[in-house]
Coordinates of C-alpha atoms in Angstrom, one line a residue:
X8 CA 16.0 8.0 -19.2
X9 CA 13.1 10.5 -19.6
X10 CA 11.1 7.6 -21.4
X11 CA 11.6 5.5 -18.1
X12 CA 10.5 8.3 -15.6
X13 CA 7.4 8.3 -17.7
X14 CA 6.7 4.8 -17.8
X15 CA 7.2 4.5 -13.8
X16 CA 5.0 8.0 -13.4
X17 CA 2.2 5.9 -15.5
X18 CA 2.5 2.8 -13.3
X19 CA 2.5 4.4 -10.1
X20 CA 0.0 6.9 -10.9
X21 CA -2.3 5.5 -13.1
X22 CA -2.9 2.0 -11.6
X23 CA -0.8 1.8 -8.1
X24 CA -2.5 5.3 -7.2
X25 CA -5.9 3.2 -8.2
X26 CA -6.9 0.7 -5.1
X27 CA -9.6 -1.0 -7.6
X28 CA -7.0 -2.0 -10.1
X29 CA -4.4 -3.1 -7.8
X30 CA -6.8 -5.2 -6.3
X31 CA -8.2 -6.4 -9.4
X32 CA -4.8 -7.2 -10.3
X33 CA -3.5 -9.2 -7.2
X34 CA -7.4 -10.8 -7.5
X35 CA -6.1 -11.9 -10.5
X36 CA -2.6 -13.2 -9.9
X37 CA -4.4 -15.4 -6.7
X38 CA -7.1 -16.9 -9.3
X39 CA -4.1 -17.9 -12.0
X40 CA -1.7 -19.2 -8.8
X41 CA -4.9 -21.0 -8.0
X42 CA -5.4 -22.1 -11.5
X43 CA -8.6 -21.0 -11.9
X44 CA -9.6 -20.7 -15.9
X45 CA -9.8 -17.6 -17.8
X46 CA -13.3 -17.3 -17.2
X47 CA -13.5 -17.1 -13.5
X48 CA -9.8 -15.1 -13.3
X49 CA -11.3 -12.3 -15.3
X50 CA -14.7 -12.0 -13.6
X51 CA -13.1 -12.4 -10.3
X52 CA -10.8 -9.6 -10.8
X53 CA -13.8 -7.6 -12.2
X54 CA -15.9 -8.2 -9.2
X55 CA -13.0 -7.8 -7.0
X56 CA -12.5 -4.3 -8.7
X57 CA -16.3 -3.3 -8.8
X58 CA -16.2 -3.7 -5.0
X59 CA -13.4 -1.5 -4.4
X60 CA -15.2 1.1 -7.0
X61 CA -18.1 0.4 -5.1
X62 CA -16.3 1.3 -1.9
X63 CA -14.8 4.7 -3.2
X64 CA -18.1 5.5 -4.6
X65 CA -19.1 4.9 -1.2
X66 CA -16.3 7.3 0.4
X67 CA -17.2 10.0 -2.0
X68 CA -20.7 10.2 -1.2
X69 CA -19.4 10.4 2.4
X70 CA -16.6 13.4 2.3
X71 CA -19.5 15.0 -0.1
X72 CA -21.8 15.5 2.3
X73 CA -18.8 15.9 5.0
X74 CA -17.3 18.8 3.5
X75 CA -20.4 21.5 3.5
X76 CA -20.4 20.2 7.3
X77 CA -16.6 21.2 7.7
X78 CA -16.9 24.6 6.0
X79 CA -20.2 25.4 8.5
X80 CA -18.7 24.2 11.2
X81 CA -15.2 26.6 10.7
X82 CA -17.8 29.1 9.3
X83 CA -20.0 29.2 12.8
X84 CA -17.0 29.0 14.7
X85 CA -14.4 31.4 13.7
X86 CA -11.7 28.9 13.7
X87 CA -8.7 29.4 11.3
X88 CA -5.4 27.1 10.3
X89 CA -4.4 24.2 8.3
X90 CA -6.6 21.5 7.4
X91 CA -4.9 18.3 6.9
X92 CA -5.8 16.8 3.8
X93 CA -3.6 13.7 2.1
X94 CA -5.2 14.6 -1.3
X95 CA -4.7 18.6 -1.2
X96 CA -1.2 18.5 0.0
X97 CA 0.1 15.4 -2.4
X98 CA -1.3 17.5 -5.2
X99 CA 0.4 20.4 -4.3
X100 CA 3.5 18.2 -3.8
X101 CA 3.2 16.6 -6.6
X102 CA 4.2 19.6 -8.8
X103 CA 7.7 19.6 -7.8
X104 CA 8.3 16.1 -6.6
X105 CA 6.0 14.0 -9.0
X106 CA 9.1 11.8 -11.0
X107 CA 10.9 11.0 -7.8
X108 CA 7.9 10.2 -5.7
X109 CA 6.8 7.6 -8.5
X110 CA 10.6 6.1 -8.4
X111 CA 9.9 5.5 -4.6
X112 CA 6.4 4.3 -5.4
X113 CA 7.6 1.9 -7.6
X114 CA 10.7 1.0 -6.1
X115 CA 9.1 1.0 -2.8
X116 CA 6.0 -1.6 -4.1
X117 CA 9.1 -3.9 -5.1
X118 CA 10.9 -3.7 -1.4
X119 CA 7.6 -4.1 0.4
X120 CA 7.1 -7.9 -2.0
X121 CA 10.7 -8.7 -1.1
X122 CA 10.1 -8.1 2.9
X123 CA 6.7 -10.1 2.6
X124 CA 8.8 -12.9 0.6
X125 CA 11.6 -13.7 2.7
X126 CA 10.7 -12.6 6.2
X127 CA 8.2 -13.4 8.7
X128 CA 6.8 -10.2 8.1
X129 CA 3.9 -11.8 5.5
X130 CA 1.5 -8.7 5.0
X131 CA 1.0 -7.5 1.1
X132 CA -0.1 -3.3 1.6
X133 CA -3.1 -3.0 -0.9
X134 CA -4.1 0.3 0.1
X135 CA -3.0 1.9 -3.7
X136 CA -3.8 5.9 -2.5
X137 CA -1.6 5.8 0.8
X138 CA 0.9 4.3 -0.8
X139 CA 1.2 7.5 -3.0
X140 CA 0.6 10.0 0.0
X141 CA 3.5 7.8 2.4
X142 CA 6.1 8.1 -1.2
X143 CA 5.4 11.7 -1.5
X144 CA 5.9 12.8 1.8
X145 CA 9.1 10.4 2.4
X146 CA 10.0 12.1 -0.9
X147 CA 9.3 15.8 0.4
X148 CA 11.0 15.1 3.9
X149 CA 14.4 13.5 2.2
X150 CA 14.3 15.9 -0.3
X151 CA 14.2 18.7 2.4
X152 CA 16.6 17.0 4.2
X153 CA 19.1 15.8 1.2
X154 CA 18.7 18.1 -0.7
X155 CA 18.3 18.4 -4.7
X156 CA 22.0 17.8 -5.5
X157 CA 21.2 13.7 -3.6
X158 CA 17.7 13.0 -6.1
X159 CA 19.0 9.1 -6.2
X160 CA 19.7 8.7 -2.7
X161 CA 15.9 10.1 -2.3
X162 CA 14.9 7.3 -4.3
X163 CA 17.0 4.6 -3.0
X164 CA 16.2 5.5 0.4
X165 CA 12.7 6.6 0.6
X166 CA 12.1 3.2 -1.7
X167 CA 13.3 1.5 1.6
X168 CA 11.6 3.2 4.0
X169 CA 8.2 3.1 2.2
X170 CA 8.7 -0.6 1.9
X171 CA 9.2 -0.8 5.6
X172 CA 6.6 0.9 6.5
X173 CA 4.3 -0.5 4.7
X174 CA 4.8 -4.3 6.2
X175 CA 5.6 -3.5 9.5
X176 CA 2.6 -1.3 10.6
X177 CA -0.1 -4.0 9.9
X178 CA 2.1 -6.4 11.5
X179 CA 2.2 -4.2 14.9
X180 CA -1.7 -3.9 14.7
X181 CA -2.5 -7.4 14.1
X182 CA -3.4 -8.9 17.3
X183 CA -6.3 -6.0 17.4
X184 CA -7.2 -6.6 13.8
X185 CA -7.5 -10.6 14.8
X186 CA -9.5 -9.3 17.1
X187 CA -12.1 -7.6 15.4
X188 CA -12.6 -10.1 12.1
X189 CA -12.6 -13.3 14.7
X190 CA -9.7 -14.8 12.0
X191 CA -5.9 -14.6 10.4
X192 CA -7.0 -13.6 6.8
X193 CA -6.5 -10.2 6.4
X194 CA -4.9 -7.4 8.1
X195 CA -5.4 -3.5 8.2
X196 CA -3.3 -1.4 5.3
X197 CA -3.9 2.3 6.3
X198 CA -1.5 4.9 7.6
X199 CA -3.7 6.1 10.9
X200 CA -2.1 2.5 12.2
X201 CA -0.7 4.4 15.5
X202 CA -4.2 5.9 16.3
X203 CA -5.7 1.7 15.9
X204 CA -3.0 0.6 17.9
X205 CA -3.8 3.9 21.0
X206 CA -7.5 3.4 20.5
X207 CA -7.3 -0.4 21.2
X208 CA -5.1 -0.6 24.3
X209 CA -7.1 2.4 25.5
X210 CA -10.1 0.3 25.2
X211 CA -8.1 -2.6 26.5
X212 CA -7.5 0.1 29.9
X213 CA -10.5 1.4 30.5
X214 CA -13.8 -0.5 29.2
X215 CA -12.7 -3.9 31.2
X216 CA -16.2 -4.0 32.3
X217 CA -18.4 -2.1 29.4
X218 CA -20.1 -3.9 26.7
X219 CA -20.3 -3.8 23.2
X220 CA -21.9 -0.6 21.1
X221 CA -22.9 -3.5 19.0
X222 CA -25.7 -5.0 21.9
X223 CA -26.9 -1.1 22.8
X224 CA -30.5 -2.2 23.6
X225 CA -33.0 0.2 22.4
X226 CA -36.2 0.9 23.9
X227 CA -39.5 -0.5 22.3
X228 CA -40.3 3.0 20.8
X229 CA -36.7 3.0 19.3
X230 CA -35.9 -0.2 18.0
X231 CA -35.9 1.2 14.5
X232 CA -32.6 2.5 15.7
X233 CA -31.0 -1.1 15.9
X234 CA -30.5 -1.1 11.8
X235 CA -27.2 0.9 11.5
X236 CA -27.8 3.0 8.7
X237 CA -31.0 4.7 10.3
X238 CA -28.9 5.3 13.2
X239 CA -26.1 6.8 11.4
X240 CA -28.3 9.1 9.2
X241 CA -30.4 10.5 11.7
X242 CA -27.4 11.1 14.2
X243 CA -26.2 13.1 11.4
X244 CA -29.4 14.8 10.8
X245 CA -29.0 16.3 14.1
X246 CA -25.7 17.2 13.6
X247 CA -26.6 18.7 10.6
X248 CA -29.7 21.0 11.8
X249 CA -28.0 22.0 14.6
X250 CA -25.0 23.5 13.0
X251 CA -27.5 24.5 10.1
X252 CA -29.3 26.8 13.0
X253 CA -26.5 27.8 14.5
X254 CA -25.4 29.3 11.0
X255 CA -28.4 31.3 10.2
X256 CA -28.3 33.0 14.0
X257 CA -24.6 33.5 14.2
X258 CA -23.8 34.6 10.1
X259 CA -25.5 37.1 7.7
X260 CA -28.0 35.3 5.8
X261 CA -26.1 35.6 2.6
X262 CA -22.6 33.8 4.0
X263 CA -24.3 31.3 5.4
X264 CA -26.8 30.4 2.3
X265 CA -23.2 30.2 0.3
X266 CA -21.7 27.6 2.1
X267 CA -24.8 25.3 0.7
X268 CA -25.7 27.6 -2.3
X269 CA -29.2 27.6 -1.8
X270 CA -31.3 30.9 -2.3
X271 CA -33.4 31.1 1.0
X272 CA -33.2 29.4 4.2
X273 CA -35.6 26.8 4.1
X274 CA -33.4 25.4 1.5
X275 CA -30.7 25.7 3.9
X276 CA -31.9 23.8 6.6
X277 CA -33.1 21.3 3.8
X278 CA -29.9 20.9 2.1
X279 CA -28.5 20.0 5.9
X280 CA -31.1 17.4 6.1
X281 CA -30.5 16.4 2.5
X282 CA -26.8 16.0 3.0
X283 CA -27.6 14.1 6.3
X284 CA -29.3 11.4 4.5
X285 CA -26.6 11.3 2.1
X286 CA -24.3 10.3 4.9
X287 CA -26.3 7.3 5.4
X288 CA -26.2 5.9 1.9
X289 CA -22.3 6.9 1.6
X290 CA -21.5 4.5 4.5
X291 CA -24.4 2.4 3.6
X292 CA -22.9 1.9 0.1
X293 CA -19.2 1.4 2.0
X294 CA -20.6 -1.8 3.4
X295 CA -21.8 -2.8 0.7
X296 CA -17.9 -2.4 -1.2
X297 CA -16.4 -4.1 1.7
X298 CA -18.7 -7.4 1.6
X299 CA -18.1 -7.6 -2.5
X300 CA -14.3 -7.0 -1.6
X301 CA -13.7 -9.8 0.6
X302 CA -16.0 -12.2 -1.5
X303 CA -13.3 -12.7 -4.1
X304 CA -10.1 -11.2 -2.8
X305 CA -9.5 -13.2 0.1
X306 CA -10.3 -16.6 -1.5
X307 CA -7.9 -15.6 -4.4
X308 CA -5.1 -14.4 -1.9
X309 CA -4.7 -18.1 -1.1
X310 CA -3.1 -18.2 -4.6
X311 CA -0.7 -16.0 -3.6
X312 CA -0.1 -17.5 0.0
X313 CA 0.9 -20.9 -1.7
X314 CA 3.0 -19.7 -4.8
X315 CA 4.1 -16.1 -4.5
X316 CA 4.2 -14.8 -1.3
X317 CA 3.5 -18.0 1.1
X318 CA 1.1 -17.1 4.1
X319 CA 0.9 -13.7 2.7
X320 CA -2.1 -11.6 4.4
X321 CA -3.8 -9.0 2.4
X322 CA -3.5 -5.8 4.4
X323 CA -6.4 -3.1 3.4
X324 CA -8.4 -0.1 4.1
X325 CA -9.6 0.6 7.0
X326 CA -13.5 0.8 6.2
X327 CA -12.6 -2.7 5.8
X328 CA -13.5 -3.5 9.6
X329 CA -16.8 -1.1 9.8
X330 CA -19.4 -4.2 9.2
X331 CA -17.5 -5.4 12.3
X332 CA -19.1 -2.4 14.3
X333 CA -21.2 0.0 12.5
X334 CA -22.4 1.7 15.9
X335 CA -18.9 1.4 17.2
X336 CA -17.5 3.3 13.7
X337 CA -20.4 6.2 14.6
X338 CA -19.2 6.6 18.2
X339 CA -15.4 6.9 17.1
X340 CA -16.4 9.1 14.8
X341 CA -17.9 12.0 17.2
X342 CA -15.5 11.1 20.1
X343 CA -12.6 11.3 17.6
X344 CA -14.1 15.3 16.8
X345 CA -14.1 16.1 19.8
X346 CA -10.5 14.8 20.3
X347 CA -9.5 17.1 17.6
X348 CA -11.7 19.9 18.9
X349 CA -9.7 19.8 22.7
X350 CA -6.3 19.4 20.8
X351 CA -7.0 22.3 18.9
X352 CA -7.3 24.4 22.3
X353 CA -4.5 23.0 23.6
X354 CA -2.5 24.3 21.0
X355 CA -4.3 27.8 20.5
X356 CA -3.7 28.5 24.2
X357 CA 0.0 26.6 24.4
X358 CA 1.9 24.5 21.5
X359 CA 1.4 27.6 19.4
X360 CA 2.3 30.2 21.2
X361 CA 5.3 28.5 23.0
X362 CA 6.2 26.1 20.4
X363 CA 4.9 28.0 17.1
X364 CA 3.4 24.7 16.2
X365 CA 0.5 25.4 13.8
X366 CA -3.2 25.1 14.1
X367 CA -4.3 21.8 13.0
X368 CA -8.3 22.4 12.4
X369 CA -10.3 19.1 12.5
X370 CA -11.2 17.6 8.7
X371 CA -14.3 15.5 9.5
X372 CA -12.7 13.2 6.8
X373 CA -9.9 12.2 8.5
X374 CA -12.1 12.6 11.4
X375 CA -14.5 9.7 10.0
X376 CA -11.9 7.2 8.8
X377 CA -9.4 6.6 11.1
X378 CA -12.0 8.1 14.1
X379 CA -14.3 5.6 12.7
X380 CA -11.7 2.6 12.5
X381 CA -10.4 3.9 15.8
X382 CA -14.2 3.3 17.4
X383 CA -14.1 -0.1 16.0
X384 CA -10.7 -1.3 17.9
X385 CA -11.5 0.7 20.8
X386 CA -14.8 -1.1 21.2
X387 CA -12.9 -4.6 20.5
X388 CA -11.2 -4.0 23.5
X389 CA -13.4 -1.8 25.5
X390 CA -16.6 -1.8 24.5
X391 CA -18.4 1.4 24.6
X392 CA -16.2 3.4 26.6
X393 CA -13.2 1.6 24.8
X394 CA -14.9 3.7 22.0
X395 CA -15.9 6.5 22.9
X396 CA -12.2 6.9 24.6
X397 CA -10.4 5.5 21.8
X398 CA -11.9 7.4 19.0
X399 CA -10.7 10.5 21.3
X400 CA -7.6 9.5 21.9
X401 CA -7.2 9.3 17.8
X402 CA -8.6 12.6 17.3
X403 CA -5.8 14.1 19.8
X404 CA -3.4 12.2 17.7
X405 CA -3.8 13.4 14.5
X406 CA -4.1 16.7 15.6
X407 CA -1.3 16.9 17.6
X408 CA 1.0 14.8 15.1
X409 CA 0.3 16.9 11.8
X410 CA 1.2 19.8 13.4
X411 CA 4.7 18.7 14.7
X412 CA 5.1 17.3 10.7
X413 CA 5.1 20.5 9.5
X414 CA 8.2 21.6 10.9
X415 CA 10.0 18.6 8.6
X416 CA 8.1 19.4 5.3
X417 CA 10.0 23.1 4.0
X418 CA 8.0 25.1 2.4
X419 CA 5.2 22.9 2.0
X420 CA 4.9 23.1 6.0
X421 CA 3.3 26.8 4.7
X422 CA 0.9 25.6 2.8
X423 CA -2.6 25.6 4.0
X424 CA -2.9 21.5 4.2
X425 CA -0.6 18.7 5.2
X426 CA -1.0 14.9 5.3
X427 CA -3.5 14.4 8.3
X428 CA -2.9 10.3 9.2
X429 CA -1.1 9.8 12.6
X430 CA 1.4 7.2 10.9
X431 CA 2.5 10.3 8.4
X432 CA 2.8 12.3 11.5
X433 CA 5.3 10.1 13.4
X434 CA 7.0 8.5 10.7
X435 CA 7.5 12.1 8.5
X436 CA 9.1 13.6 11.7
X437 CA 11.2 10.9 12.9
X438 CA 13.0 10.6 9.4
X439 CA 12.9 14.3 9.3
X440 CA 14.4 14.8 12.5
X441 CA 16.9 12.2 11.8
X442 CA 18.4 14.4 8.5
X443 CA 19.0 17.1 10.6
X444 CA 21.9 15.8 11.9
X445 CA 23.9 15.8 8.7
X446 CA 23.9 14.7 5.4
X447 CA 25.9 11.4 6.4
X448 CA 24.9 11.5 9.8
X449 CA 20.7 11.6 8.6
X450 CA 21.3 8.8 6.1
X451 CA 23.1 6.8 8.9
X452 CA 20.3 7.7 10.9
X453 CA 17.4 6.9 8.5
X454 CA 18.8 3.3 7.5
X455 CA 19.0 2.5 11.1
X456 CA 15.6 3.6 11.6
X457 CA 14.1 1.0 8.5
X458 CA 16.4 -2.1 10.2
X459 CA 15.0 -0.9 14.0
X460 CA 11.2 -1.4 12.3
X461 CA 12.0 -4.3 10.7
X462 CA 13.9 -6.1 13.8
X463 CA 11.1 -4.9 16.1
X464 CA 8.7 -5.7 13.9
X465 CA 9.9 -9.2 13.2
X466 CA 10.3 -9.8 17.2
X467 CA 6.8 -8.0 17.8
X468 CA 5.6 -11.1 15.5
X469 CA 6.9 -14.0 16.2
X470 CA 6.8 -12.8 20.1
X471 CA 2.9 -11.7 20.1
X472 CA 1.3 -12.2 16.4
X473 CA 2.2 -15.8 16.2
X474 CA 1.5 -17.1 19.5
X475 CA -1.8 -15.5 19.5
X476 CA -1.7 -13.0 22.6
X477 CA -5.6 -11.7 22.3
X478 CA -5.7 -7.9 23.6
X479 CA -8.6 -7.5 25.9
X480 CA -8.9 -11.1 26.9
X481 CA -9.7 -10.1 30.8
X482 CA -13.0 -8.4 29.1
X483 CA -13.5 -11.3 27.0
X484 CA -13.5 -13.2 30.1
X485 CA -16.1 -10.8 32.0
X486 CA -18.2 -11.0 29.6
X487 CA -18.2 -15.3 29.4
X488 CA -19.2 -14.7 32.7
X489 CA -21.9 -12.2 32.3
X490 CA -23.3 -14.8 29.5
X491 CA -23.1 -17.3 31.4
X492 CA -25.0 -15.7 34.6
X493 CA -27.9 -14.7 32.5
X494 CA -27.8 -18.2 30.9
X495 CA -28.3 -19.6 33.9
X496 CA -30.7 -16.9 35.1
X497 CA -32.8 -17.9 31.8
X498 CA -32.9 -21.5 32.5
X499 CA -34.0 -21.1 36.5
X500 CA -37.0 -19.0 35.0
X501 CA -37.7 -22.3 32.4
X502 CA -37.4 -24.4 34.9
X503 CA -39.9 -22.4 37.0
X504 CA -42.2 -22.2 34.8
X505 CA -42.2 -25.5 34.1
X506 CA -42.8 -26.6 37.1
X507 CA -45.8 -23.7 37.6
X508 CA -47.0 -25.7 34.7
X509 CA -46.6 -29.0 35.9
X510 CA -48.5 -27.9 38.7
X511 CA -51.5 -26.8 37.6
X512 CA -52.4 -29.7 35.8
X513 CA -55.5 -31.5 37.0
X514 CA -54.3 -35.1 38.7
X515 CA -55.5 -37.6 36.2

């Protein structure tokens, strides 16, 4: 059976673990259910692909110039713990648990079709990468909680609950995704769903009466500010030069030129700027991905609403809904740092002493996806505040939440990373938690867990998805009202004028 483990470590890691084939590949599938000809399958995939490459070339460039940011900022500060990172700590994973993890990956891709195909529960998961971080840490939890002499029952099980997982979060973070794109054609893919769902019905609680960071109004002298990748690179500029000063007052010259490798310190604060600007482009180039994404995927998906999976939504990553509110995605991205930053005091001064839970140091990664996304829904619902408070909100979560994962993982909860997204922090300890009741007793447990999701899930759909419940529609309604008062405000001033007009006109 070795020749089988290899062929299923191939498909999972070679072209699941690669979001720009997958999507090329169910680009493609949508085209031929379609019956499009070979011509315009093949580019269509290709394009669909390039975007996606496009997209990753875009979130490289970002956590590129992110990461000299992250080591100044734990530099200047002193701070030490775990950084949660998906990448670090599925690598590290990986070692040990790389042949079962691509058994659930595989298996898991199968139950997830299966769930789409015969329940209402219509959402395909194309996010390739978070598929592999959710099957290795279901595979690490079981594992820890099975043990080695169960390595099938691993499989079978964390197949199932990957599956699950993976069609009922974008179901329960719909509405706010309908929301957002203004339509029903795609949904959201990525495992930071609980800090979407927190940031939106905090913005649903506490911006009823704030407006958009998408209609900030910028004086005369500022206006250049309304394009968002100005804005976004020179926030960051001032990010950058502030920590960048920071570092050469508070460090000896030498530490601090390292963490940029420069030779003197007008290259450091240049390399700041530098690394600033490439911020900008990173996101700037995201955008870009997104836009060539949608362009072929979604019209091909209809190919695979009508013949494989019928009225199956294509759920994606999260930069997906950043054109949606490129201010918004900034402001999440800050508030949700500073989140991160409080949680992090809290449990310094309390959760770690009392509880021994680790310190969770923020990754300004992390910190600008799922803070970012978390911006967007927040301002859906809430506006401004609804972002500024809801990218918070996420930054507590997935601070808080790795830390409490760590308990579940063994001995990887020693290792100097762990996976950062707040649905690997609820989901990893609640099937962790579950094992610890017994070997029958956990499997019990966990099975019950997948059916609860699913039933839920199914409920939540047909209850709230289908009938089109809009979150934030008392804000939706405020606003009407607010256009409609300066509409009528507008045309009281026309109709003034005119008559000013009509007036001065000599009598003929």
């Amino acid at each position: 059976m070795e020749w089988l483990v290899v062929i299923l470590n191939f498909i999972g890691q070679q072209i699941l673990n690669v979001p720009a084939y997958l999507i090329g590949i169910i680009t493609a599938v949508g085209l031929i259910a379609l019956r499009r000809n070979a011509g315009q399958v093949v580019g269509g995939a290709l394009k669909a692909a390039l975007g996606f490459l496009i997209l990753g070339a875009g979130a490289t460039v970002v956590t590129g110039s992110l990461d000299p940011l992250g080591a100044l900022i734990l530099a200047v500060t002193g701070a030490q713990g775990v950084i949660p990172t998906n990448e670090v700590i599925t690598a590290i994973a990986q070692e040990e648990f790389g042949a079962q993890s691509a058994y659930v990956l595989t298996l898991g891709f199968v139950v997830m079709l299966a769930l789409a195909r015969f329940t209402p529960l219509k959402y395909v998961f194309l996010t390739g990468h978070h598929m592999v971080f959710m099957a290795t840490m279901l595979t690490v939890v079981l594992s820890v909680g099975l043990g080695d002499d169960l390595s099938w029952l691993v499989v079978v099980i964390g197949a199932v609950l990957l599956g699950v997982i993976m069609v009922v979060m974008p179901a329960f973070v719909h509405p706010w995704t309908k929301k957002i794109t203004g339509n029903d054609t795609i949904a959201i893919g990525h495992f930071g769903t609980l800090g979407y769902i927190a940031a939106g019905a905090a913005g649903q609680a506490a911006g009823r009466r704030s407006k958009s960071t998408e209609e900030i109004k910028f004086p005369q002298g500022l206006k250049f500010l309304r394009d968002s990748m100005v804005a976004t690179s020179l926030s960051m500029v001032l990010i950058y030069l502030v920590f960048a000063i920071w570092g050469l007052i508070a460090l000896p010259l030498d530490e601090a030129l390292a963490i940029f490798d420069v030779a003197d310190a007008g290259a450091f604060i240049m390399a700041g700027f530098s690394l600033a600007l490439q911020f900008g482009v990173g996101v700037a180039i995201i955008l870009y991905g997104v836009r060539t994404v949608l362009g072929e995927l979604v019209p091909a998906f209809q190919g695979i609403a009508e013949k494989v999976v019928p009225g199956a939504k294509p759920a994606l990553d999260i930069p997906i809904v950043f054109p949606f509110g490129a201010n918004a995605v900034l402001i999440g991205f800050l508030s949700s740092f500073a989140g991160g930053l409080i949680a992090l005091g809290v449990l310094a001064v309390w959760l770690n002493p009392v509880f021994g839970l680790a310190l969770i140091l923020p990754g300004m990664v992390p910190h600008f996806f799922t803070g970012g996304g978390a911006g967007v829904y927040g301002n859906a619902t809430g506006g401004r505040r609804g972002a500024m408070i809801g990218g918070f909100v996420n930054g507590v979560i997935i601070t808080i939440l790795p830390a409490i994962l760590l308990l579940v993982l063994g001995q990887f909860g020693f290792a100097n990373s762990t996976f950062g997204d707040a649905d690997f922090g609820w989901f990893g300890t609640l099937i962790g938690l579950s094992l610890r009741a017994g070997t029958t007793a956990g499997i019990v447990l966990t099975i019950l867990i997948a059916v609860i999701l699913v039933a839920a899930a199914i409920i939540y759909q047909r209850k709230v998805v289908d009938t089109g419940w809009v979150p934030g529609s008392n804000r939706d309604q405020w606003i009407a009202g607010i256009k409609a008062e300066e509409k009528a405000q507008l045309d009281a001033e026309k109709a003034r004028k005119a008559q000013e007009k009509a007036a001065q006109k000599p009598e003929q």
